[in-house]
Short mmCIF file of C-alpha atoms in Angstrom, two decimals:
data_model
loop_
_atom_site.label_atom_id
_atom_site.label_comp_id
_atom_site.label_asym_id
_atom_site.label_seq_id
_atom_site.Cartn_x
_atom_site.Cartn_y
_atom_site.Cartn_z
CA MET B 1 -80.51 8.41 65.80
CA ASP B 2 -77.09 8.12 67.46
CA ILE B 3 -75.29 7.35 64.22
CA ALA B 4 -76.99 10.26 62.43
CA GLN B 5 -76.06 12.51 65.35
CA ASN B 6 -72.42 11.58 64.76
CA SER B 7 -72.81 12.81 61.17
CA ILE B 8 -74.40 16.05 62.33
CA THR B 9 -71.62 16.66 64.85
CA ALA B 10 -69.07 16.00 62.07
CA GLY B 11 -70.52 18.89 60.06
CA ALA B 12 -72.34 16.86 57.39
CA THR B 13 -74.54 18.75 54.95
CA LEU B 14 -75.83 15.53 53.36
CA ILE B 15 -76.84 12.38 55.23
CA LYS B 16 -77.99 9.27 53.38
CA VAL B 17 -79.98 6.65 55.29
CA SER B 18 -81.07 3.35 53.80
CA LEU B 19 -82.79 0.17 54.95
CA ILE B 20 -82.53 -2.68 52.46
CA CYS B 21 -84.00 -6.13 52.85
CA CYS B 22 -82.26 -8.75 50.69
CA ASP B 23 -80.93 -12.30 50.87
CA GLY B 24 -82.12 -12.81 54.44
CA PHE B 25 -80.49 -9.62 55.75
CA LEU B 26 -81.77 -6.24 56.81
CA VAL B 27 -79.01 -3.84 55.82
CA PHE B 28 -78.82 -0.44 57.50
CA ARG B 29 -76.52 2.10 55.85
CA LEU B 30 -75.79 5.65 56.85
CA SER B 31 -73.29 7.78 54.98
CA ASP B 32 -72.42 11.44 55.17
CA ASN B 33 -70.16 14.10 53.70
CA GLY B 34 -68.95 15.30 57.11
CA ASN B 35 -65.41 15.77 58.39
CA GLY B 36 -64.60 12.07 58.40
CA MET B 37 -62.09 10.38 60.67
CA ASP B 38 -58.38 9.81 60.44
CA GLU B 39 -57.16 6.20 60.39
CA GLU B 40 -56.20 6.22 64.06
CA LEU B 41 -59.68 7.16 65.24
CA LEU B 42 -61.30 4.82 62.70
CA LYS B 43 -59.38 1.85 64.16
CA THR B 44 -60.75 2.49 67.67
CA VAL B 45 -64.23 3.91 66.97
CA THR B 46 -66.01 0.62 67.81
CA ASP B 47 -64.56 0.76 71.35
CA PRO B 48 -67.12 2.31 73.74
CA PHE B 49 -64.32 4.23 75.47
CA THR B 50 -63.44 6.05 72.26
CA THR B 51 -65.22 9.34 71.70
CA THR B 52 -64.46 12.79 70.37
CA ARG B 53 -66.85 14.37 72.87
CA GLU B 54 -65.57 16.59 75.63
CA THR B 55 -68.65 16.13 77.85
CA ARG B 56 -68.21 12.42 78.60
CA LYS B 57 -65.65 9.70 78.08
CA VAL B 58 -67.82 7.07 76.38
CA GLY B 59 -69.50 6.80 73.00
CA MET B 60 -72.04 4.00 72.71
CA GLY B 61 -73.77 4.55 69.34
CA ILE B 62 -71.31 2.77 67.03
CA PRO B 63 -70.33 0.02 69.52
CA LEU B 64 -74.00 -0.82 70.19
CA LEU B 65 -74.88 -0.86 66.48
CA LYS B 66 -71.95 -3.21 65.82
CA LEU B 67 -72.92 -5.48 68.73
CA SER B 68 -76.59 -5.55 67.68
CA ALA B 69 -75.70 -6.61 64.12
CA GLU B 70 -73.16 -9.22 65.20
CA MET B 71 -75.54 -10.72 67.80
CA THR B 72 -77.85 -11.71 64.93
CA GLY B 73 -75.03 -13.37 62.99
CA GLY B 74 -74.67 -10.29 60.81
CA SER B 75 -71.78 -7.91 60.35
CA PHE B 76 -70.67 -4.31 60.72
CA LYS B 77 -68.29 -2.11 58.80
CA ILE B 78 -67.33 1.51 58.84
CA GLU B 79 -65.26 3.45 56.35
CA SER B 80 -64.11 7.03 56.63
CA ARG B 81 -61.77 9.49 55.01
CA LYS B 82 -60.67 12.66 56.73
CA GLY B 83 -62.35 15.62 55.05
CA GLU B 84 -64.63 13.42 52.89
CA GLY B 85 -67.12 11.71 55.18
CA THR B 86 -68.05 8.41 56.77
CA SER B 87 -70.08 5.39 55.70
CA THR B 88 -71.49 2.88 58.18
CA GLU B 89 -73.16 -0.44 57.37
CA ALA B 90 -74.81 -2.91 59.74
CA ARG B 91 -76.18 -6.19 58.40
CA PHE B 92 -78.77 -7.96 60.55
CA VAL B 93 -79.97 -11.52 59.96
CA ILE B 94 -83.70 -10.91 59.57
CA ASP B 95 -84.91 -14.17 61.10
CA SER B 96 -82.57 -14.02 64.11
CA ILE B 97 -84.29 -14.04 67.48
CA ASP B 98 -81.65 -11.52 68.55
CA ARG B 99 -82.60 -8.90 65.93
CA ILE B 100 -84.06 -5.95 67.73
CA PRO B 101 -87.18 -4.29 66.26
CA LEU B 102 -86.63 -1.33 63.95
CA GLY B 103 -88.48 1.04 66.21
CA ASN B 104 -90.29 4.14 65.08
CA VAL B 105 -88.31 4.91 61.91
CA ASP B 106 -90.67 7.58 60.56
CA GLU B 107 -90.68 9.58 63.80
CA THR B 108 -86.89 9.26 64.19
CA LEU B 109 -86.29 10.57 60.67
CA LYS B 110 -88.93 13.27 61.16
CA THR B 111 -87.11 14.44 64.29
CA LEU B 112 -83.74 14.49 62.53
CA ILE B 113 -85.11 16.52 59.61
CA MET B 114 -87.05 18.90 61.85
CA ALA B 115 -84.08 19.54 64.16
CA ASN B 116 -81.63 19.98 61.25
CA PRO B 117 -83.45 21.77 58.42
CA GLU B 118 -80.15 22.95 56.91
CA ILE B 119 -79.01 19.36 56.29
CA ASP B 120 -80.15 17.43 53.23
CA PHE B 121 -81.34 13.89 53.92
CA GLU B 122 -81.70 11.11 51.36
CA ILE B 123 -83.83 8.22 52.61
CA LYS B 124 -84.15 4.89 50.83
CA PHE B 125 -86.05 1.70 51.64
CA GLN B 126 -85.78 -1.33 49.40
CA SER B 127 -86.99 -4.92 49.35
CA GLU B 128 -87.55 -7.51 46.65
CA LYS B 129 -91.10 -6.25 46.17
CA SER B 130 -90.68 -2.48 46.15
CA SER B 131 -88.53 0.58 46.84
CA PHE B 132 -89.02 4.09 48.23
CA GLU B 133 -86.86 7.21 48.10
CA LEU B 134 -87.23 10.63 49.63
CA LYS B 135 -84.79 13.52 49.22
CA THR B 136 -85.27 16.61 51.33
CA GLU B 137 -83.29 18.70 48.84
CA GLU B 138 -86.03 18.08 46.24
CA ILE B 139 -88.77 18.83 48.76
CA LYS B 140 -87.07 22.12 49.71
CA LYS B 141 -87.03 23.20 46.05
CA TYR B 142 -90.71 22.39 45.67
CA LEU B 143 -91.61 24.32 48.84
CA ASN B 144 -90.36 27.54 47.25
CA GLY B 145 -89.31 29.24 50.49
CA VAL B 146 -91.65 27.51 52.97
CA PRO B 147 -89.38 26.07 55.69
CA ILE B 148 -88.99 22.30 55.65
CA ASP B 149 -89.42 22.30 59.43
CA ASN B 150 -92.90 23.84 59.09
CA PHE B 151 -95.29 21.62 61.08
CA GLU B 152 -97.52 20.66 58.14
CA VAL B 153 -94.51 19.94 55.92
CA ILE B 154 -92.69 17.84 58.51
CA ASP B 155 -95.89 15.94 59.31
CA TRP B 156 -96.38 15.24 55.58
CA ILE B 157 -92.77 13.99 55.34
CA ALA B 158 -93.30 11.62 58.30
CA GLY B 159 -96.46 10.30 56.64
CA LYS B 160 -94.62 9.71 53.35
CA ILE B 161 -91.85 7.85 55.19
CA ARG B 162 -94.42 5.77 57.12
CA ASP B 163 -96.24 4.92 53.88
CA GLY B 164 -92.93 4.05 52.22
CA LEU B 165 -92.06 1.65 55.02
CA LYS B 166 -95.44 -0.09 54.71
CA VAL B 167 -95.21 -0.42 50.92
CA VAL B 168 -91.62 -1.67 50.89
CA PHE B 169 -91.61 -3.92 53.94
CA GLY B 170 -95.31 -4.52 54.58
CA GLY B 171 -96.98 -5.61 57.76
CA VAL B 172 -95.93 -4.45 61.16
CA LEU B 173 -93.11 -1.96 60.67
CA ASN B 174 -90.75 -3.35 63.26
CA GLU B 175 -91.26 -6.96 62.18
CA ILE B 176 -89.76 -7.10 58.71
CA SER B 177 -89.99 -10.59 57.31
CA GLY B 178 -87.33 -12.20 55.15
#
């Protein structure tokens, strides 16, 4: 949620979120077409005392994501170009005792879509056994004027995401197996 909020604050109109399970890693990627960062900010963005916010002097989303990935023996990288957008990738060792559970992915994505109906989201889950994709831009076209944040629509989207998680990763959602 925090990483997506960074994209929203940066003026993104398209946010791509993916969870991919391969070669013993759970790979989380989030990319956007927002304002991006200059090289100076990009060099310090993993420091919790670096933030562009005026309301407080700390930013914990990116530093905590980086720490969480590295605690499992995984890695973190972030790339950004001013005026073009940002791409973040965290790789978690699936079998690490230090890998935190995924949490409620469907409800998190539902909340992001509902709170930001003007933004297009592309969601992808992939494992060796299956894959799932959902693009809100396509759903909006199909709705033919019905708002995407309509309760029935947003509830249907959350159900599709939940079903996609089960098909792709199986079992208990926050206990993806390698």
